[in-house]
Short mmCIF file of C-alpha atoms in Angstrom, two decimals:
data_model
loop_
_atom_site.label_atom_id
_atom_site.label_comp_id
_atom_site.label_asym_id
_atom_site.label_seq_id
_atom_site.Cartn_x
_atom_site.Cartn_y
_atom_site.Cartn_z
CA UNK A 1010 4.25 7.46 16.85
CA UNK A 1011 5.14 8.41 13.36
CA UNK A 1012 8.16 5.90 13.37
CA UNK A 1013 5.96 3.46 14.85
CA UNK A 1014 3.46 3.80 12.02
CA UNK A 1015 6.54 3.12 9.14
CA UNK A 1016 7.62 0.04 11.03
CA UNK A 1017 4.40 -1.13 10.89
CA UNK A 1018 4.16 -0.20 6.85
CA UNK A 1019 7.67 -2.09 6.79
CA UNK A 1020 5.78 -5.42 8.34
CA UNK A 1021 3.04 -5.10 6.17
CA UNK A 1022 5.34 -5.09 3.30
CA UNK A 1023 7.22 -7.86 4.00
CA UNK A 1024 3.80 -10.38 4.77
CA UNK A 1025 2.43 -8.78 1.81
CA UNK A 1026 3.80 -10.75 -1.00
CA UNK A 1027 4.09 -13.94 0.68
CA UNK A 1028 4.05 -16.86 -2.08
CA UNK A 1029 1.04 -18.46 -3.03
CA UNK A 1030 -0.58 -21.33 -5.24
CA UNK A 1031 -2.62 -19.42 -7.22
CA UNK A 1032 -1.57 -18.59 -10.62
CA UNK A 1033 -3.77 -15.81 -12.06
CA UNK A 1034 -0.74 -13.85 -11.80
CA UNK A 1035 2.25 -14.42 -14.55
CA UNK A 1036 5.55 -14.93 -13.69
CA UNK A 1037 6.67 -11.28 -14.77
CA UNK A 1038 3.71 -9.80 -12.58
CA UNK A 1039 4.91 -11.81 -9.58
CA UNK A 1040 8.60 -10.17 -9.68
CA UNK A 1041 7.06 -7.27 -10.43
CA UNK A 1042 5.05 -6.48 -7.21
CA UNK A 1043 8.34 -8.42 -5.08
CA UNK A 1044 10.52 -5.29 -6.49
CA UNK A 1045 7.65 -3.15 -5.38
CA UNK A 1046 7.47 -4.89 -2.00
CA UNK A 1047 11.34 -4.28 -1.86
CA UNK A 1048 11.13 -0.75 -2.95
CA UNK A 1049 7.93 -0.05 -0.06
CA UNK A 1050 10.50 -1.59 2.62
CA UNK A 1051 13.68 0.47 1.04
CA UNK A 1052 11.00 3.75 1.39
CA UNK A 1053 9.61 2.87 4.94
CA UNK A 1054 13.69 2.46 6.08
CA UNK A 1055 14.45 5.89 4.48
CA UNK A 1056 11.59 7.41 6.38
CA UNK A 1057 12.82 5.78 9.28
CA UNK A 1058 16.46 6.93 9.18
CA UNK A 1059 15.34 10.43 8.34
CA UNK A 1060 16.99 10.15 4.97
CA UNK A 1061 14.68 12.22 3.24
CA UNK A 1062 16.80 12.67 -0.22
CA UNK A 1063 16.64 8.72 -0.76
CA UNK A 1064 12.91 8.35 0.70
CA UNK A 1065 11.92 10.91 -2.24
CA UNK A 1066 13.74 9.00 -5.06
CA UNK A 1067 12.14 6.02 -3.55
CA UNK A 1068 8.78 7.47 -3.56
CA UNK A 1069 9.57 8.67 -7.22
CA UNK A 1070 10.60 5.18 -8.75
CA UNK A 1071 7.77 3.05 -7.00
CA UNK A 1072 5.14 6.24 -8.68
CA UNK A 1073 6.32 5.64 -11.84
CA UNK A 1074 6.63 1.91 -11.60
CA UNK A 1075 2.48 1.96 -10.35
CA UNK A 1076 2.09 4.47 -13.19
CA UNK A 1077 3.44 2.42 -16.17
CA UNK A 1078 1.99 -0.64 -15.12
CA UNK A 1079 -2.36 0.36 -14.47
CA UNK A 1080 -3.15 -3.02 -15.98
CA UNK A 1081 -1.72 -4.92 -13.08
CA UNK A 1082 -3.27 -2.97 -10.10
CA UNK A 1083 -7.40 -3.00 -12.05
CA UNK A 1084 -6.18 -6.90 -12.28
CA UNK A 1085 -4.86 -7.23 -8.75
CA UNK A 1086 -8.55 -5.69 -7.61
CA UNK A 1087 -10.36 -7.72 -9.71
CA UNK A 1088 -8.53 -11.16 -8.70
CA UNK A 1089 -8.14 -12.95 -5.85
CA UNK A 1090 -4.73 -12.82 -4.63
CA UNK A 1091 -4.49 -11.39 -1.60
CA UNK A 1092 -0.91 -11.66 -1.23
CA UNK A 1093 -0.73 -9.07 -4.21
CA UNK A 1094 -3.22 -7.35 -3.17
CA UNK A 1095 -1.68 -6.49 -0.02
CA UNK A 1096 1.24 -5.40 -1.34
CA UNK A 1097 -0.85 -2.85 -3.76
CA UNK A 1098 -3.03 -1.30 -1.55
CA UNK A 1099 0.01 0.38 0.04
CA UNK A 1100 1.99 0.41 -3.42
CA UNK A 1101 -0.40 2.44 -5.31
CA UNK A 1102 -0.57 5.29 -2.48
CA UNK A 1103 3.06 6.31 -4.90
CA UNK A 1104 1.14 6.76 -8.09
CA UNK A 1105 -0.49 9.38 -9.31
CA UNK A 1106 -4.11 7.57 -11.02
CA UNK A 1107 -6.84 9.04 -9.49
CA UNK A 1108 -9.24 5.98 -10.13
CA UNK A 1109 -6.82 4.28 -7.76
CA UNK A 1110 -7.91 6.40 -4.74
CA UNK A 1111 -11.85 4.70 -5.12
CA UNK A 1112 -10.10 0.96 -5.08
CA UNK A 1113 -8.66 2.19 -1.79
CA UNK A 1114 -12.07 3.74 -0.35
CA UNK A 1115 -13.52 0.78 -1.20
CA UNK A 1116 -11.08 -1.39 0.86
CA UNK A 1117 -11.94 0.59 3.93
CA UNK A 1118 -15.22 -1.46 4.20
CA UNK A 1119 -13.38 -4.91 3.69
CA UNK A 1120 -13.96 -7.19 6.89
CA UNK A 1121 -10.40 -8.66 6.37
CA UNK A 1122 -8.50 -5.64 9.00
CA UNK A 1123 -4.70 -6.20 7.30
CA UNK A 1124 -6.85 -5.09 3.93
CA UNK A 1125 -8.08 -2.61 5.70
CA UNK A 1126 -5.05 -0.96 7.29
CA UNK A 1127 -3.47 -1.24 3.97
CA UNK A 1128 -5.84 0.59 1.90
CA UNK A 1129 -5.57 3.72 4.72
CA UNK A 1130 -1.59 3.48 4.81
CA UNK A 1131 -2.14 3.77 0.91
CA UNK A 1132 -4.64 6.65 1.44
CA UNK A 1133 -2.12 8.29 3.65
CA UNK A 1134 0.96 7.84 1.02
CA UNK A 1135 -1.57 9.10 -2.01
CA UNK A 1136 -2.72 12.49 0.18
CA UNK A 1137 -6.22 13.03 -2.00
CA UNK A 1138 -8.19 15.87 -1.00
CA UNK A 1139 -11.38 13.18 -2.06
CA UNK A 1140 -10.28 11.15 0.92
CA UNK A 1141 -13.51 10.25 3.04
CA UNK A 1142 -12.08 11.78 5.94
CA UNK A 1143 -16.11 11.19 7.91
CA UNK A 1144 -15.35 7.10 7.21
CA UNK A 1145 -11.48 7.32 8.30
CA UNK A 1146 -12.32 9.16 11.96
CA UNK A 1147 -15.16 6.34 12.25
CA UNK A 1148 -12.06 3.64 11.69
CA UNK A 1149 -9.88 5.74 14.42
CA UNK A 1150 -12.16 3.85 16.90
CA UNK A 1151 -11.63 0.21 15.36
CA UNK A 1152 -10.72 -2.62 17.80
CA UNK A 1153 -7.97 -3.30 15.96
CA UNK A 1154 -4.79 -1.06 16.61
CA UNK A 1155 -3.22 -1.33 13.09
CA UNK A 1156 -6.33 -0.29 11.86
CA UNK A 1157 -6.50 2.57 14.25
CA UNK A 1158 -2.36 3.75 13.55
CA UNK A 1159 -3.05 3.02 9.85
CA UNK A 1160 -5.83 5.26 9.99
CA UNK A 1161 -4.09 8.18 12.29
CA UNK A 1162 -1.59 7.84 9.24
CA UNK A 1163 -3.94 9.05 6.77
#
């Protein structure tokens, strides 16, 4: 189940930062999240392979990558780029900024389920003792099966 789970993470990544027409995201901020993207794909295949010396450097570089750069995740929630946003809700999970674990609570409650399953993969990745663990065992019995592995996850 566990490998199921991190080829599901690996999917998500990938759809995640499909291109889009909007532009309230520069240039820089746009190659930015696609070598996070990269980097959450590199991480899930790690996992996958069992190589766990590789899956923590991984884990390392995409923490201090969502670190450094807190201006473009509090813009990525305030837009409306989802295709960033997607990307992010898992991306974050590697950071260590506590305000980001209330973005991701919040996204529990969004109707959209990929948003959904995204924010609890990034719950999952993140580990907070704060997570709402009452709201995630209500999601384990969500129609939707992402939803429901996503959840497991976290």
């Amino acid at each position: 189940m566990r490998k199921a789970l991190l080829i599901i993470l690996a999917i998500f990544c990938i759809s995640g930062c499909a291109t889009t027409n909007q532009s309230e995201f520069s240039i820089n901020e746009w190659e930015l999240t696609r070598k996070i993207s990269d980097l959450i794909f590199q991480w899930n295949k790690m996992r996958i392979q069992g190589d766990t010396e590789e899956e923590k450097k991984i884990s390392e570089d995409l923490g201090n990558i969502i670190d450094a750069n807190k201006g473009l995740v509090e813009k990525t929630f305030k837009g409306n780029d989802i295709a960033i946003k997607k990307t992010m809700l898992i991306a974050i999970g590697f950071g260590h900024l506590p305000e980001t674990v209330d973005l991701l609570i919040a996204e529990l409650n969004n109707p959209d389920d990929d948003i959904k399953a995204r924010a609890a993969s990034g719950l999952g990745i993140f580990a907070s003792k704060t997570t709402p663990l009452e709201q995630l065992t209500k999601l384990l019995s969500h129609q939707n099966p992402t939803v429901k592995s996503s959840v497991a996850f976290a």
